[in-house]
mmCIF file of C-alpha atoms and ligand atoms in Angstrom:
data_model
loop_
_atom_site.group_PDB
_atom_site.id
_atom_site.type_symbol
_atom_site.label_atom_id
_atom_site.label_comp_id
_atom_site.label_asym_id
_atom_site.label_seq_id
_atom_site.Cartn_x
_atom_site.Cartn_y
_atom_site.Cartn_z
ATOM 1 C CA MET V 59 0.133 0.235 0.021
ATOM 2 C CA ALA V 60 1.377 3.144 -0.649
ATOM 3 C CA VAL V 61 2.052 6.062 1.854
ATOM 4 C CA ILE V 62 -0.460 8.818 0.844
ATOM 5 C CA LYS V 63 1.146 11.796 -0.280
ATOM 6 C CA ARG V 64 0.796 15.185 0.995
ATOM 7 C CA ILE V 65 0.604 18.422 -0.391
ATOM 8 C CA ALA V 66 0.961 21.706 1.884
ATOM 9 C CA ALA V 67 -0.943 24.409 0.221
ATOM 10 C CA ILE V 68 -0.693 27.672 1.016
ATOM 11 C CA HIS V 69 -3.094 30.414 -0.596
ATOM 12 C CA ASP V 70 -5.782 32.764 0.633
ATOM 13 C CA ILE V 71 -9.211 31.448 0.927
ATOM 14 C CA SER V 72 -12.279 33.075 -1.305
ATOM 15 C CA GLY V 73 -15.206 32.246 -0.284
ATOM 16 C CA VAL V 74 -17.130 32.644 -3.072
ATOM 17 C CA GLY V 75 -15.007 32.528 -6.841
ATOM 18 C CA LYS V 76 -13.741 29.005 -6.981
ATOM 19 C CA CYS V 77 -10.002 29.652 -6.652
ATOM 20 C CA SER V 78 -7.041 29.426 -4.431
ATOM 21 C CA LEU V 79 -7.815 27.057 -1.591
ATOM 22 C CA THR V 80 -11.530 26.193 -2.581
ATOM 23 C CA ALA V 81 -10.173 24.979 -5.787
ATOM 24 C CA ALA V 82 -6.900 23.428 -4.261
ATOM 25 C CA ILE V 83 -8.359 21.649 -1.694
ATOM 26 C CA PRO V 84 -10.970 19.422 -3.715
ATOM 27 C CA ILE V 85 -8.494 19.112 -6.631
ATOM 28 C CA ILE V 86 -5.572 17.970 -4.172
ATOM 29 C CA SER V 87 -8.035 15.487 -2.394
ATOM 30 C CA ALA V 88 -9.700 14.196 -5.561
ATOM 31 C CA PHE V 89 -6.360 13.085 -6.347
ATOM 32 C CA GLY V 90 -5.983 11.060 -3.288
ATOM 33 C CA ILE V 91 -3.403 13.706 -1.737
ATOM 34 C CA GLU V 92 -3.718 14.892 1.488
ATOM 35 C CA CYS V 93 -4.317 18.786 1.134
ATOM 36 C CA ASN V 94 -2.718 20.810 4.324
ATOM 37 C CA PRO V 95 -3.986 24.146 3.794
ATOM 38 C CA VAL V 96 -1.906 27.213 4.879
ATOM 39 C CA PRO V 97 -4.568 30.284 4.523
ATOM 40 C CA THR V 98 -2.827 33.311 4.250
ATOM 41 C CA ALA V 99 -6.021 35.762 4.095
ATOM 42 C CA VAL V 100 -10.228 34.928 4.356
ATOM 43 C CA LEU V 101 -11.662 37.007 1.701
ATOM 44 C CA SER V 102 -15.542 36.955 1.059
ATOM 45 C CA THR V 103 -14.700 37.042 -2.579
ATOM 46 C CA HIS V 104 -11.443 37.086 -5.383
ATOM 47 C CA THR V 105 -10.570 40.568 -6.011
ATOM 48 C CA GLY V 106 -10.738 40.654 -9.845
ATOM 49 C CA ASP V 107 -13.484 42.535 -11.437
ATOM 50 C CA ILE V 108 -15.973 42.383 -7.608
ATOM 51 C CA SER V 109 -15.867 45.516 -5.661
ATOM 52 C CA GLY V 110 -16.322 45.705 -1.826
ATOM 53 C CA TYR V 111 -15.156 42.150 -0.693
ATOM 54 C CA THR V 112 -13.843 41.492 2.845
ATOM 55 C CA PHE V 113 -10.449 40.798 3.842
ATOM 56 C CA ARG V 114 -8.591 39.196 6.635
ATOM 57 C CA ASP V 115 -4.700 38.941 7.004
ATOM 58 C CA LEU V 116 -3.507 35.813 8.393
ATOM 59 C CA SER V 117 -0.137 36.757 8.542
ATOM 60 C CA ASP V 118 0.423 35.822 11.747
ATOM 61 C CA GLU V 119 -1.041 32.338 11.725
ATOM 62 C CA ILE V 120 1.411 31.247 8.673
ATOM 63 C CA LEU V 121 4.591 30.451 10.074
ATOM 64 C CA PRO V 122 3.279 28.801 13.646
ATOM 65 C CA ILE V 123 1.184 26.393 11.520
ATOM 66 C CA CYS V 124 4.140 25.178 10.005
ATOM 67 C CA ARG V 125 6.076 25.016 12.752
ATOM 68 C CA HIS V 126 3.578 23.270 14.510
ATOM 69 C CA TRP V 127 3.329 20.268 11.668
ATOM 70 C CA ARG V 128 7.290 20.331 11.499
ATOM 71 C CA SER V 129 7.208 19.549 15.859
ATOM 72 C CA LEU V 130 4.430 16.655 14.944
ATOM 73 C CA GLY V 131 6.885 15.511 12.345
ATOM 74 C CA ILE V 132 4.585 16.109 9.672
ATOM 75 C CA CYS V 133 6.323 17.157 6.524
ATOM 76 C CA PRO V 134 5.029 17.829 2.484
ATOM 77 C CA ASP V 135 5.812 15.955 -0.371
ATOM 78 C CA THR V 136 5.508 19.155 -2.349
ATOM 79 C CA ILE V 137 4.931 22.756 -0.825
ATOM 80 C CA TYR V 138 2.681 24.618 -3.212
ATOM 81 C CA SER V 139 2.320 28.418 -2.964
ATOM 82 C CA GLY V 140 -0.065 30.746 -4.783
ATOM 83 C CA TYR V 141 -2.044 34.259 -4.156
ATOM 84 C CA LEU V 142 0.150 35.637 -0.974
ATOM 85 C CA GLY V 143 -1.428 38.712 0.836
ATOM 86 C CA SER V 144 1.463 40.803 1.346
ATOM 87 C CA GLU V 145 5.182 40.791 1.125
ATOM 88 C CA LYS V 146 5.814 39.472 4.173
ATOM 89 C CA GLN V 147 3.989 36.368 3.670
ATOM 90 C CA VAL V 148 6.422 35.875 0.349
ATOM 91 C CA ASP V 149 9.189 35.918 2.817
ATOM 92 C CA ASP V 150 6.992 33.488 4.843
ATOM 93 C CA VAL V 151 6.802 30.901 2.225
ATOM 94 C CA ARG V 152 10.723 31.050 2.190
ATOM 95 C CA LYS V 153 10.640 30.600 5.696
ATOM 96 C CA ILE V 154 8.723 27.473 5.246
ATOM 97 C CA ILE V 155 10.595 25.911 2.880
ATOM 98 C CA GLU V 156 13.746 26.375 4.725
ATOM 99 C CA LEU V 157 11.957 24.982 7.660
ATOM 100 C CA PHE V 158 10.772 22.102 5.810
ATOM 101 C CA SER V 159 14.247 21.454 4.143
ATOM 102 C CA GLY V 160 16.216 20.222 7.558
ATOM 103 C CA SER V 161 13.594 17.681 7.810
ATOM 104 C CA GLY V 162 16.006 15.331 5.611
ATOM 105 C CA LYS V 163 12.609 14.539 3.225
ATOM 106 C CA GLU V 164 13.028 15.909 -0.223
ATOM 107 C CA THR V 165 10.273 18.381 -0.888
ATOM 108 C CA PHE V 166 8.907 19.673 -4.230
ATOM 109 C CA VAL V 167 8.400 23.191 -4.486
ATOM 110 C CA ALA V 168 5.835 24.757 -6.882
ATOM 111 C CA VAL V 169 5.475 28.790 -6.785
ATOM 112 C CA ASP V 170 2.214 30.143 -8.740
ATOM 113 C CA PRO V 171 3.399 33.733 -8.819
ATOM 114 C CA ALA V 172 -0.350 34.831 -8.797
ATOM 115 C CA MET V 173 -0.084 38.383 -8.670
ATOM 116 C CA ALA V 174 -1.149 39.725 -12.076
ATOM 117 C CA ASP V 175 -3.072 39.314 -15.203
ATOM 118 C CA SER V 176 -3.854 41.308 -18.525
ATOM 119 C CA GLY V 177 -0.800 43.673 -17.801
ATOM 120 C CA ILE V 178 -1.937 44.384 -14.895
ATOM 121 C CA LEU V 179 -1.106 44.297 -10.881
ATOM 122 C CA TYR V 180 -3.949 42.438 -9.233
ATOM 123 C CA LYS V 181 -5.536 44.859 -6.663
ATOM 124 C CA GLY V 182 -3.773 45.427 -3.776
ATOM 125 C CA PHE V 183 0.203 44.963 -4.758
ATOM 126 C CA SER V 184 2.277 47.348 -5.397
ATOM 127 C CA GLY V 185 5.351 46.904 -7.914
ATOM 128 C CA SER V 186 8.190 46.076 -5.157
ATOM 129 C CA PHE V 187 5.670 43.156 -4.670
ATOM 130 C CA ILE V 188 7.282 41.856 -8.325
ATOM 131 C CA GLY V 189 10.925 41.387 -6.628
ATOM 132 C CA LYS V 190 9.372 39.561 -3.950
ATOM 133 C CA MET V 191 7.732 36.756 -5.982
ATOM 134 C CA THR V 192 10.704 36.566 -8.135
ATOM 135 C CA SER V 193 12.887 36.076 -5.678
ATOM 136 C CA LEU V 194 10.603 33.444 -4.203
ATOM 137 C CA CYS V 195 10.238 31.794 -7.928
ATOM 138 C CA LYS V 196 14.187 31.311 -7.214
ATOM 139 C CA GLN V 197 13.215 28.829 -4.562
ATOM 140 C CA ALA V 198 10.885 26.538 -6.743
ATOM 141 C CA ASP V 199 11.532 23.183 -8.631
ATOM 142 C CA LEU V 200 8.617 24.658 -10.667
ATOM 143 C CA ILE V 201 6.913 27.814 -11.410
ATOM 144 C CA ILE V 202 3.361 28.713 -13.031
ATOM 145 C CA PRO V 203 3.308 32.360 -14.427
ATOM 146 C CA ASN V 204 0.573 33.682 -16.768
ATOM 147 C CA ILE V 205 2.116 35.467 -19.519
ATOM 148 C CA THR V 206 1.594 38.850 -17.527
ATOM 149 C CA GLU V 207 3.280 37.321 -14.567
ATOM 150 C CA ALA V 208 6.528 35.888 -16.708
ATOM 151 C CA CYS V 209 6.837 39.007 -18.644
ATOM 152 C CA MET V 210 7.008 40.898 -14.949
ATOM 153 C CA ILE V 211 9.478 38.301 -13.450
ATOM 154 C CA ALA V 212 11.856 37.863 -16.591
ATOM 155 C CA GLY V 213 11.691 41.955 -16.908
ATOM 156 C CA ALA V 214 10.086 41.807 -20.171
ATOM 157 C CA PRO V 215 7.575 44.253 -21.673
ATOM 158 C CA TYR V 216 4.246 43.040 -21.519
ATOM 159 C CA THR V 217 2.344 42.695 -24.826
ATOM 160 C CA GLU V 218 -0.827 41.336 -25.939
ATOM 161 C CA GLU V 219 0.525 40.350 -29.442
ATOM 162 C CA TYR V 220 3.600 38.084 -29.528
ATOM 163 C CA ASP V 221 4.647 35.257 -31.355
ATOM 164 C CA ARG V 222 6.187 31.749 -30.488
ATOM 165 C CA GLU V 223 9.504 33.338 -30.505
ATOM 166 C CA PHE V 224 8.514 35.478 -27.863
ATOM 167 C CA ILE V 225 7.066 32.684 -25.497
ATOM 168 C CA ASP V 226 10.581 30.659 -26.215
ATOM 169 C CA SER V 227 12.330 33.564 -25.011
ATOM 170 C CA LEU V 228 10.325 34.189 -21.948
ATOM 171 C CA ALA V 229 10.672 30.746 -21.046
ATOM 172 C CA ASP V 230 14.234 30.999 -21.847
ATOM 173 C CA GLY V 231 14.861 34.011 -19.275
ATOM 174 C CA LEU V 232 12.579 32.523 -17.023
ATOM 175 C CA HIS V 233 14.582 29.250 -16.461
ATOM 176 C CA GLY V 234 17.092 31.793 -14.700
ATOM 177 C CA PHE V 235 14.094 32.295 -11.825
ATOM 178 C CA SER V 236 13.268 28.423 -11.209
ATOM 179 C CA LYS V 237 15.223 25.561 -10.609
ATOM 180 C CA LYS V 238 13.650 23.206 -12.833
ATOM 181 C CA TYR V 239 10.428 23.934 -14.950
ATOM 182 C CA VAL V 240 9.025 26.859 -16.234
ATOM 183 C CA VAL V 241 4.755 26.035 -17.207
ATOM 184 C CA ILE V 242 3.765 29.577 -18.868
ATOM 185 C CA THR V 243 -0.247 29.681 -18.953
ATOM 186 C CA GLY V 244 -2.569 31.490 -21.605
ATOM 187 C CA VAL V 245 -0.585 31.286 -23.997
ATOM 188 C CA SER V 246 -2.639 31.880 -27.399
ATOM 189 C CA PHE V 247 -1.690 32.836 -30.848
ATOM 190 C CA ASP V 248 -4.921 32.951 -32.354
ATOM 191 C CA ASP V 249 -8.525 33.205 -31.507
ATOM 192 C CA LYS V 250 -8.929 29.639 -31.347
ATOM 193 C CA LYS V 251 -6.663 27.664 -29.478
ATOM 194 C CA ILE V 252 -5.629 28.691 -26.024
ATOM 195 C CA GLY V 253 -2.773 26.589 -23.721
ATOM 196 C CA CYS V 254 0.565 26.405 -22.234
ATOM 197 C CA CYS V 255 4.194 26.238 -22.849
ATOM 198 C CA VAL V 256 5.767 23.513 -20.777
ATOM 199 C CA SER V 257 9.665 23.833 -20.379
ATOM 200 C CA GLY V 258 12.307 21.979 -18.428
ATOM 201 C CA GLU V 259 15.106 18.798 -18.378
ATOM 202 C CA GLY V 260 15.861 20.283 -21.899
ATOM 203 C CA ARG V 261 12.922 19.919 -23.382
ATOM 204 C CA ARG V 262 9.600 22.435 -24.667
ATOM 205 C CA GLU V 263 6.407 21.738 -25.092
ATOM 206 C CA TYR V 264 3.248 23.494 -25.801
ATOM 207 C CA TYR V 265 -0.245 21.790 -25.320
ATOM 208 C CA PHE V 266 -3.423 23.804 -26.579
ATOM 209 C CA THR V 267 -6.985 23.461 -26.333
ATOM 210 C CA GLU V 268 -10.244 24.860 -27.404
ATOM 211 C CA ARG V 269 -10.746 29.014 -26.869
ATOM 212 C CA TYR V 270 -13.687 30.258 -25.339
ATOM 213 C CA PRO V 271 -14.409 33.811 -25.314
ATOM 214 C CA GLY V 272 -14.387 35.622 -21.894
ATOM 215 C CA THR V 273 -12.366 35.836 -18.724
ATOM 216 C CA TYR V 274 -13.160 32.611 -16.499
ATOM 217 C CA TYR V 275 -11.740 33.822 -13.009
ATOM 218 C CA GLY V 276 -10.132 31.140 -10.907
ATOM 219 C CA THR V 277 -8.523 28.911 -13.918
ATOM 220 C CA GLY V 278 -5.045 29.395 -13.022
ATOM 221 C CA ASP V 279 -5.412 28.233 -9.944
ATOM 222 C CA ILE V 280 -7.414 24.844 -11.221
ATOM 223 C CA PHE V 281 -4.506 24.261 -14.247
ATOM 224 C CA ALA V 282 -1.860 24.621 -10.927
ATOM 225 C CA SER V 283 -3.752 22.420 -8.657
ATOM 226 C CA VAL V 284 -3.977 19.527 -11.237
ATOM 227 C CA LEU V 285 -0.372 20.225 -12.180
ATOM 228 C CA VAL V 286 1.239 20.073 -8.824
ATOM 229 C CA SER V 287 -1.100 17.252 -8.002
ATOM 230 C CA SER V 288 -0.426 15.339 -10.900
ATOM 231 C CA ILE V 289 3.659 15.785 -10.248
ATOM 232 C CA THR V 290 3.605 14.838 -6.391
ATOM 233 C CA LEU V 291 1.814 11.241 -7.645
ATOM 234 C CA GLY V 292 4.717 11.026 -9.964
ATOM 235 C CA SER V 293 3.946 11.689 -13.869
ATOM 236 C CA SER V 294 6.355 14.120 -15.606
ATOM 237 C CA CYS V 295 5.632 17.429 -15.654
ATOM 238 C CA PHE V 296 4.628 17.513 -19.367
ATOM 239 C CA GLU V 297 2.439 14.840 -19.010
ATOM 240 C CA SER V 298 1.037 16.614 -15.646
ATOM 241 C CA ALA V 299 0.421 20.102 -17.635
ATOM 242 C CA ARG V 300 -1.748 18.013 -20.366
ATOM 243 C CA THR V 301 -3.738 16.925 -17.714
ATOM 244 C CA ALA V 302 -4.249 20.439 -16.178
ATOM 245 C CA LEU V 303 -5.087 21.966 -19.562
ATOM 246 C CA ASP V 304 -7.810 19.092 -20.425
ATOM 247 C CA PHE V 305 -9.757 19.100 -16.817
ATOM 248 C CA THR V 306 -9.482 22.916 -17.119
ATOM 249 C CA ALA V 307 -10.977 22.881 -20.567
ATOM 250 C CA ARG V 308 -13.765 20.666 -19.403
ATOM 251 C CA ALA V 309 -15.028 22.622 -16.732
ATOM 252 C CA ILE V 310 -14.308 26.383 -19.098
ATOM 253 C CA LYS V 311 -16.688 24.281 -21.638
ATOM 254 C CA LYS V 312 -19.446 23.338 -19.297
ATOM 255 C CA THR V 313 -19.021 26.757 -17.416
ATOM 256 C CA CYS V 314 -19.502 28.161 -21.134
ATOM 257 C CA ASP V 315 -22.352 26.159 -22.146
ATOM 258 C CA GLU V 316 -24.422 26.989 -18.490
ATOM 259 C CA GLY V 317 -23.726 30.962 -19.425
ATOM 260 C CA THR V 318 -23.180 31.883 -15.315
ATOM 261 C CA ASP V 319 -21.416 34.407 -14.458
ATOM 262 C CA THR V 320 -17.597 33.783 -15.027
ATOM 263 C CA ARG V 321 -16.533 36.086 -12.138
ATOM 264 C CA PHE V 322 -17.978 33.397 -9.455
ATOM 265 C CA GLY V 323 -15.418 30.726 -11.136
ATOM 266 C CA VAL V 324 -16.280 27.634 -13.794
ATOM 267 C CA ALA V 325 -17.903 24.744 -13.105
ATOM 268 C CA PHE V 326 -15.324 22.463 -12.270
ATOM 269 C CA GLU V 327 -17.268 19.897 -9.484
ATOM 270 C CA LYS V 328 -18.555 17.233 -11.678
ATOM 271 C CA PHE V 329 -15.296 16.775 -12.758
ATOM 272 C CA LEU V 330 -13.461 15.625 -9.819
ATOM 273 C CA PRO V 331 -14.228 12.271 -10.370
ATOM 274 C CA LEU V 332 -11.821 12.188 -13.578
ATOM 275 C CA LEU V 333 -8.986 13.317 -11.548
ATOM 276 C CA ALA V 334 -9.617 10.369 -9.104
ATOM 277 C CA VAL V 335 -9.250 7.759 -11.938
ATOM 278 C CA THR V 336 -5.959 9.552 -13.286
ATOM 279 C CA GLY V 337 -4.323 9.596 -9.638
ATOM 280 C CA GLU V 338 -5.249 5.757 -9.338
ATOM 281 C CA GLU V 339 -4.048 5.502 -12.512
ATOM 282 C CA THR V 340 -0.682 7.361 -11.709
ATOM 283 C CA GLU V 341 -0.371 5.066 -8.340
HETATM 284 O O1 LIG A 159 -6.911 33.070 -8.888
HETATM 285 C C1 LIG A 159 -5.797 34.224 -8.471
HETATM 286 C C2 LIG A 159 -6.457 34.722 -6.848
HETATM 287 C C3 LIG A 159 -6.674 34.544 -6.149
HETATM 288 N N1 LIG A 159 -7.064 35.200 -4.722
HETATM 289 C C4 LIG A 159 -7.446 35.947 -4.435
HETATM 290 C C5 LIG A 159 -7.641 36.650 -5.993
HETATM 291 C C6 LIG A 159 -7.055 36.453 -6.937
HETATM 292 C C7 LIG A 159 -7.515 36.547 -8.448
HETATM 293 O O2 LIG A 159 -7.543 37.734 -8.390
HETATM 294 O O3 LIG A 159 -8.068 37.999 -6.115
HETATM 295 C C8 LIG A 159 -7.846 36.602 -3.516
#
């Protein structure tokens, strides 16, 4: 019997919006992996295109939570960070990586530098956050930026019009900011297809799926949670990215068919059993 894997998921919890922990916990669990959440903040909703949201910072809890786990001998197979509410929290994630690296267990570190989209930083972040997040990325085995975040980290000017050569050079540059793998999300060279660029181990692949018009909130977190879970179970980063893209695409298609308000997230729940099957096949 394989011992259950464990992922420490360091993200906020937004009650409505199906992003960050409300995506990570069900997805990681569906794979048959134990999710240990480290909530960085509690919000009523995510901050994208919604006003009036509540925000309770949980910075003071982050390190004590992880130190307690460490004192119990509980060490994650993977540390997976996402939306962080302040620069101090980015420093705390670095400390968490250090804390568990002293455990003797090899820990995979995945950083989704969730800080920006469509050329601009999310509400509440200032320019100095980029430098902080960039230095955290350097501690990661895998980084999962969208194109805006990729440009910010690599120091490249953001552009909505780009070609494969641009994404290739972005991926090349990002290898200076990740120990092993770079997965750039939201890559689209025409209005029919969207996907990701996966780079590492001297290999580069592009994977695409059908593109639907509109903005689908939370899909970066859904993609990243599937990707990180699948890698934790032992699949390659390339295979895992394909799985993540297909799962995210199904949820987007269903949401598009249902015509719901996309600010409140995509309909991924009914597809979770597919991840259980993938998880079982992987083990
Ligand atoms: O999905 C990224 C994300 C996570 N958490 C919060 C956000 C966002 C994006 O806007 O606002 C609180």
